[in-house]
Amino acid sequence: DADVTQTPRNRITKTGKRIMLECSQTKGHDRMYWYRQDPGLGLRLIYYSFDVKDINKGEISDGYSVSRQAQAKFSLSLESAIPNQTALYFCATSAQYNEQFFGPGTRLTVL
Amino acid sequence: RKEVEQDPGPFNVPEGATVAFNCTYSNSASQSFFWYRQDCRKEPKLLMSVYSSGNEDGRFTAQLNRASQYISLLIRDSKLSDSATYLCVVNPGFQKLVFGTGTRLLVSP
């Protein structure tokens, strides 16, 4: 089984809809991250969390919110989706300053 | 100036060739450095960490030059399976990673 899982893997939604992307990990890491990837722009950090009570904004947090329900779960919400939020979204985990492990990604399309 | 800059490529090389990628970073206080590999529409995966003394893993060699603030990745004896995008990644010391936009490598028969 994969150490970092994301659901859904693909989602098509309409402008204005609320959508939640979920991430779960079995690696036992305290740190979790949400990124989006757009062609030519690379990976950009949306939010990150170093433990259950810790939430931090990344470089592009506007229009997004997160919830860290447990050490193993970190959800990303788009309260009112807009077309420029169409992207590939990755969740990642890490232990301290070590490498980050990524989930398989969620491809989101906002029409 | 971007925090991490890479030549986007693509680098087109034949099998068996040696290819090198460079990456520059802007924050001189950066503490750790990595190369990740990303296949099309897949998640990034760690290829190797980069140490000050340079390090090698099979056909892959990574070098760090702190004075000039650049990192390199050398791939020897390229294989078809090396075709991917290579991401230069830097920890600027704020407990986060900063990713370059990636260099695309295409290895042809």
Short mmCIF file of C-alpha atoms in Angstrom, two decimals:
data_model
loop_
_atom_site.label_atom_id
_atom_site.label_comp_id
_atom_site.label_asym_id
_atom_site.label_seq_id
_atom_site.Cartn_x
_atom_site.Cartn_y
_atom_site.Cartn_z
CA ASP A 1 0.00 0.00 0.00
CA ALA A 2 1.13 3.54 -0.75
CA ASP A 3 2.56 5.51 2.17
CA VAL A 4 0.89 8.77 1.08
CA THR A 5 -2.54 8.61 -0.49
CA GLN A 6 -4.71 11.32 -1.99
CA THR A 7 -8.40 11.32 -2.81
CA PRO A 8 -9.86 11.94 -5.27
CA ARG A 9 -7.27 11.32 -7.98
CA ASN A 10 -9.21 13.30 -10.53
CA ARG A 11 -12.02 15.80 -10.10
CA ILE A 12 -13.94 18.03 -12.44
CA THR A 13 -16.05 20.69 -10.79
CA LYS A 14 -17.79 23.94 -11.63
CA THR A 15 -16.96 27.49 -10.69
CA GLY A 16 -18.28 28.38 -7.26
CA LYS A 17 -18.43 24.84 -5.91
CA ARG A 18 -16.79 23.84 -2.66
CA ILE A 19 -14.35 21.00 -2.96
CA MET A 20 -12.15 19.11 -0.54
CA LEU A 21 -9.01 17.19 -1.34
CA GLU A 22 -7.85 14.66 1.21
CA CYS A 23 -4.45 13.31 2.10
CA SER A 24 -3.53 10.44 4.39
CA GLN A 25 -0.14 9.06 5.32
CA THR A 26 1.14 5.98 7.10
CA LYS A 27 4.75 7.13 7.40
CA GLY A 28 4.30 8.52 10.91
CA HIS A 29 5.64 11.93 9.87
CA ASP A 30 4.64 15.05 11.74
CA ARG A 31 5.05 17.43 8.81
CA MET A 32 2.56 17.63 5.96
CA TYR A 33 2.34 19.95 2.97
CA TRP A 34 0.02 20.89 0.13
CA TYR A 35 1.43 22.01 -3.22
CA ARG A 36 0.00 22.86 -6.58
CA GLN A 37 1.84 22.35 -9.84
CA ASP A 38 1.19 24.30 -13.00
CA PRO A 39 3.06 23.95 -16.29
CA GLY A 40 6.13 26.20 -16.32
CA LEU A 41 5.66 27.28 -12.70
CA GLY A 42 6.85 24.27 -10.82
CA LEU A 43 5.61 23.25 -7.41
CA ARG A 44 4.24 26.02 -5.23
CA LEU A 45 3.50 25.64 -1.54
CA ILE A 46 -0.09 26.33 -0.49
CA TYR A 47 -0.15 25.38 3.20
CA TYR A 48 1.95 23.33 5.57
CA SER A 49 1.61 21.86 9.03
CA PHE A 50 4.29 20.68 11.44
CA ASP A 51 1.88 18.99 13.83
CA VAL A 52 -1.83 18.67 14.53
CA LYS A 53 -2.09 22.12 16.16
CA ASP A 54 0.09 23.91 13.64
CA ILE A 55 -1.10 25.44 10.34
CA ASN A 56 1.00 27.80 8.21
CA LYS A 57 0.35 29.64 4.98
CA GLY A 58 2.60 29.01 2.05
CA GLU A 59 3.27 31.30 -0.88
CA ILE A 60 -0.15 30.93 -2.53
CA SER A 61 -2.72 30.33 0.23
CA ASP A 62 -5.42 32.75 -1.01
CA GLY A 63 -8.58 30.89 -1.97
CA TYR A 64 -7.60 27.77 -0.01
CA SER A 65 -7.99 26.50 3.53
CA VAL A 66 -6.72 23.40 5.30
CA SER A 67 -7.54 21.15 8.20
CA ARG A 68 -5.17 18.87 10.08
CA GLN A 69 -7.60 16.37 11.58
CA ALA A 70 -4.94 14.03 12.91
CA GLN A 71 -1.25 13.40 12.51
CA ALA A 72 -1.98 11.24 9.50
CA LYS A 73 -4.59 13.41 7.75
CA PHE A 74 -4.36 16.80 6.10
CA SER A 75 -7.21 18.16 3.96
CA LEU A 76 -7.22 21.02 1.49
CA SER A 77 -10.44 22.90 0.73
CA LEU A 78 -11.40 25.27 -2.01
CA GLU A 79 -14.39 27.14 -0.61
CA SER A 80 -15.50 28.54 -3.95
CA ALA A 81 -13.54 27.06 -6.82
CA ILE A 82 -12.46 29.24 -9.74
CA PRO A 83 -10.97 28.21 -13.11
CA ASN A 84 -7.45 29.40 -12.30
CA GLN A 85 -7.35 26.81 -9.52
CA THR A 86 -7.22 24.15 -12.21
CA ALA A 87 -3.95 22.37 -11.49
CA LEU A 88 -2.27 19.22 -10.25
CA TYR A 89 -2.29 19.13 -6.45
CA PHE A 90 0.22 17.18 -4.39
CA CYS A 91 0.30 16.34 -0.72
CA ALA A 92 3.68 15.60 0.86
CA THR A 93 5.06 14.52 4.22
CA SER A 94 8.45 14.76 5.86
CA ALA A 95 10.30 14.15 9.06
CA GLN A 96 12.26 17.22 10.20
CA TYR A 97 14.72 18.39 7.52
CA ASN A 98 14.64 15.19 5.57
CA GLU A 99 13.24 14.50 2.14
CA GLN A 100 9.60 15.00 1.39
CA PHE A 101 7.47 12.08 0.23
CA PHE A 102 4.70 12.90 -2.19
CA GLY A 103 1.29 11.44 -2.78
CA PRO A 104 0.22 10.50 -6.32
CA GLY A 105 -1.51 13.82 -6.93
CA THR A 106 -5.04 15.04 -7.60
CA ARG A 107 -5.81 16.47 -11.01
CA LEU A 108 -8.44 19.18 -10.49
CA THR A 109 -10.31 20.90 -13.29
CA VAL A 110 -12.58 23.85 -12.54
CA LEU A 111 -14.94 24.70 -15.37
CA ARG B 1 15.30 36.70 -9.21
CA LYS B 2 13.78 33.28 -8.58
CA GLU B 3 14.91 31.45 -5.47
CA VAL B 4 15.86 28.40 -7.51
CA GLU B 5 16.57 28.59 -11.23
CA GLN B 6 17.00 25.79 -13.73
CA ASP B 7 17.33 25.57 -17.48
CA PRO B 8 13.97 24.09 -18.55
CA GLY B 9 15.47 22.18 -21.48
CA PRO B 10 14.53 19.87 -23.00
CA PHE B 11 17.89 18.19 -23.20
CA ASN B 12 17.79 15.65 -26.01
CA VAL B 13 20.58 13.07 -25.76
CA PRO B 14 21.23 9.61 -27.21
CA GLU B 15 21.49 6.53 -25.07
CA GLY B 16 24.90 6.23 -23.49
CA ALA B 17 25.56 9.95 -23.44
CA THR B 18 26.66 11.97 -20.44
CA VAL B 19 24.48 14.94 -19.56
CA ALA B 20 24.78 17.60 -16.88
CA PHE B 21 22.22 19.92 -15.37
CA ASN B 22 22.93 23.02 -13.34
CA CYS B 23 20.80 24.88 -10.87
CA THR B 24 21.40 28.17 -9.08
CA TYR B 25 19.88 29.34 -5.82
CA SER B 26 19.60 32.84 -4.41
CA ASN B 27 19.64 32.35 -0.64
CA SER B 28 23.22 31.97 0.56
CA ALA B 29 21.96 30.66 3.91
CA SER B 30 20.38 27.60 2.30
CA GLN B 31 21.07 24.52 4.32
CA SER B 32 20.27 21.44 2.31
CA PHE B 33 19.90 20.52 -1.31
CA PHE B 34 18.26 17.75 -3.29
CA TRP B 35 17.57 16.48 -6.77
CA TYR B 36 14.12 15.03 -7.38
CA ARG B 37 12.92 13.19 -10.43
CA GLN B 38 9.40 13.59 -11.79
CA ASP B 39 7.90 11.45 -14.52
CA CYS B 40 5.08 12.87 -16.60
CA ARG B 41 1.99 13.49 -14.46
CA LYS B 42 3.50 11.56 -11.55
CA GLU B 43 4.65 12.65 -8.14
CA PRO B 44 8.21 13.89 -7.59
CA LYS B 45 10.55 11.36 -6.01
CA LEU B 46 13.88 11.95 -4.35
CA LEU B 47 16.78 11.06 -6.63
CA MET B 48 19.56 12.10 -4.29
CA SER B 49 20.57 14.55 -1.63
CA VAL B 50 23.49 16.86 -2.40
CA TYR B 51 26.34 17.14 0.07
CA SER B 52 29.09 19.75 0.26
CA SER B 53 31.74 17.21 -0.62
CA GLY B 54 29.80 15.96 -3.61
CA ASN B 55 28.24 12.55 -3.80
CA GLU B 56 27.72 9.76 -6.25
CA ASP B 57 25.04 7.12 -6.62
CA GLY B 58 25.74 4.75 -9.47
CA ARG B 59 25.55 6.72 -12.70
CA PHE B 60 24.48 9.90 -10.93
CA THR B 61 26.82 12.48 -9.41
CA ALA B 62 25.73 15.59 -7.55
CA GLN B 63 27.94 18.55 -6.73
CA LEU B 64 27.39 21.63 -4.59
CA ASN B 65 29.30 24.88 -4.97
CA ARG B 66 28.33 27.13 -2.07
CA ALA B 67 30.58 29.99 -3.11
CA SER B 68 28.86 30.27 -6.48
CA GLN B 69 25.51 29.05 -5.18
CA TYR B 70 24.94 26.36 -7.71
CA ILE B 71 24.19 22.67 -7.72
CA SER B 72 24.86 20.22 -10.51
CA LEU B 73 23.67 16.77 -11.49
CA LEU B 74 25.68 14.60 -13.85
CA ILE B 75 24.16 11.52 -15.45
CA ARG B 76 26.56 9.11 -17.12
CA ASP B 77 25.65 6.39 -19.61
CA SER B 78 22.10 7.70 -20.08
CA LYS B 79 19.31 5.14 -20.32
CA LEU B 80 15.93 5.49 -21.97
CA SER B 81 14.43 5.18 -18.51
CA ASP B 82 16.25 8.34 -17.41
CA SER B 83 13.82 10.40 -19.50
CA ALA B 84 12.02 12.58 -16.97
CA THR B 85 12.01 16.05 -15.47
CA TYR B 86 14.70 16.71 -12.86
CA LEU B 87 13.82 19.14 -10.09
CA CYS B 88 16.44 21.05 -8.16
CA VAL B 89 15.27 21.55 -4.58
CA VAL B 90 16.68 23.80 -1.87
CA ASN B 91 15.95 24.18 1.81
CA PRO B 92 16.53 27.90 2.42
CA GLY B 93 16.51 27.41 6.15
CA PHE B 94 12.86 28.12 6.83
CA GLN B 95 11.88 24.49 7.29
CA LYS B 96 10.35 24.39 3.83
CA LEU B 97 11.62 23.27 0.48
CA VAL B 98 11.78 25.48 -2.60
CA PHE B 99 11.46 23.66 -5.91
CA GLY B 100 12.91 24.70 -9.23
CA THR B 101 10.67 24.44 -12.27
CA GLY B 102 12.62 21.44 -13.52
CA THR B 103 14.82 20.42 -16.42
CA ARG B 104 13.36 17.99 -18.90
CA LEU B 105 15.56 15.19 -20.20
CA LEU B 106 14.74 13.10 -23.26
CA VAL B 107 16.95 10.09 -23.95
CA SER B 108 16.55 8.60 -27.40
CA PRO B 109 17.62 5.19 -28.82
#
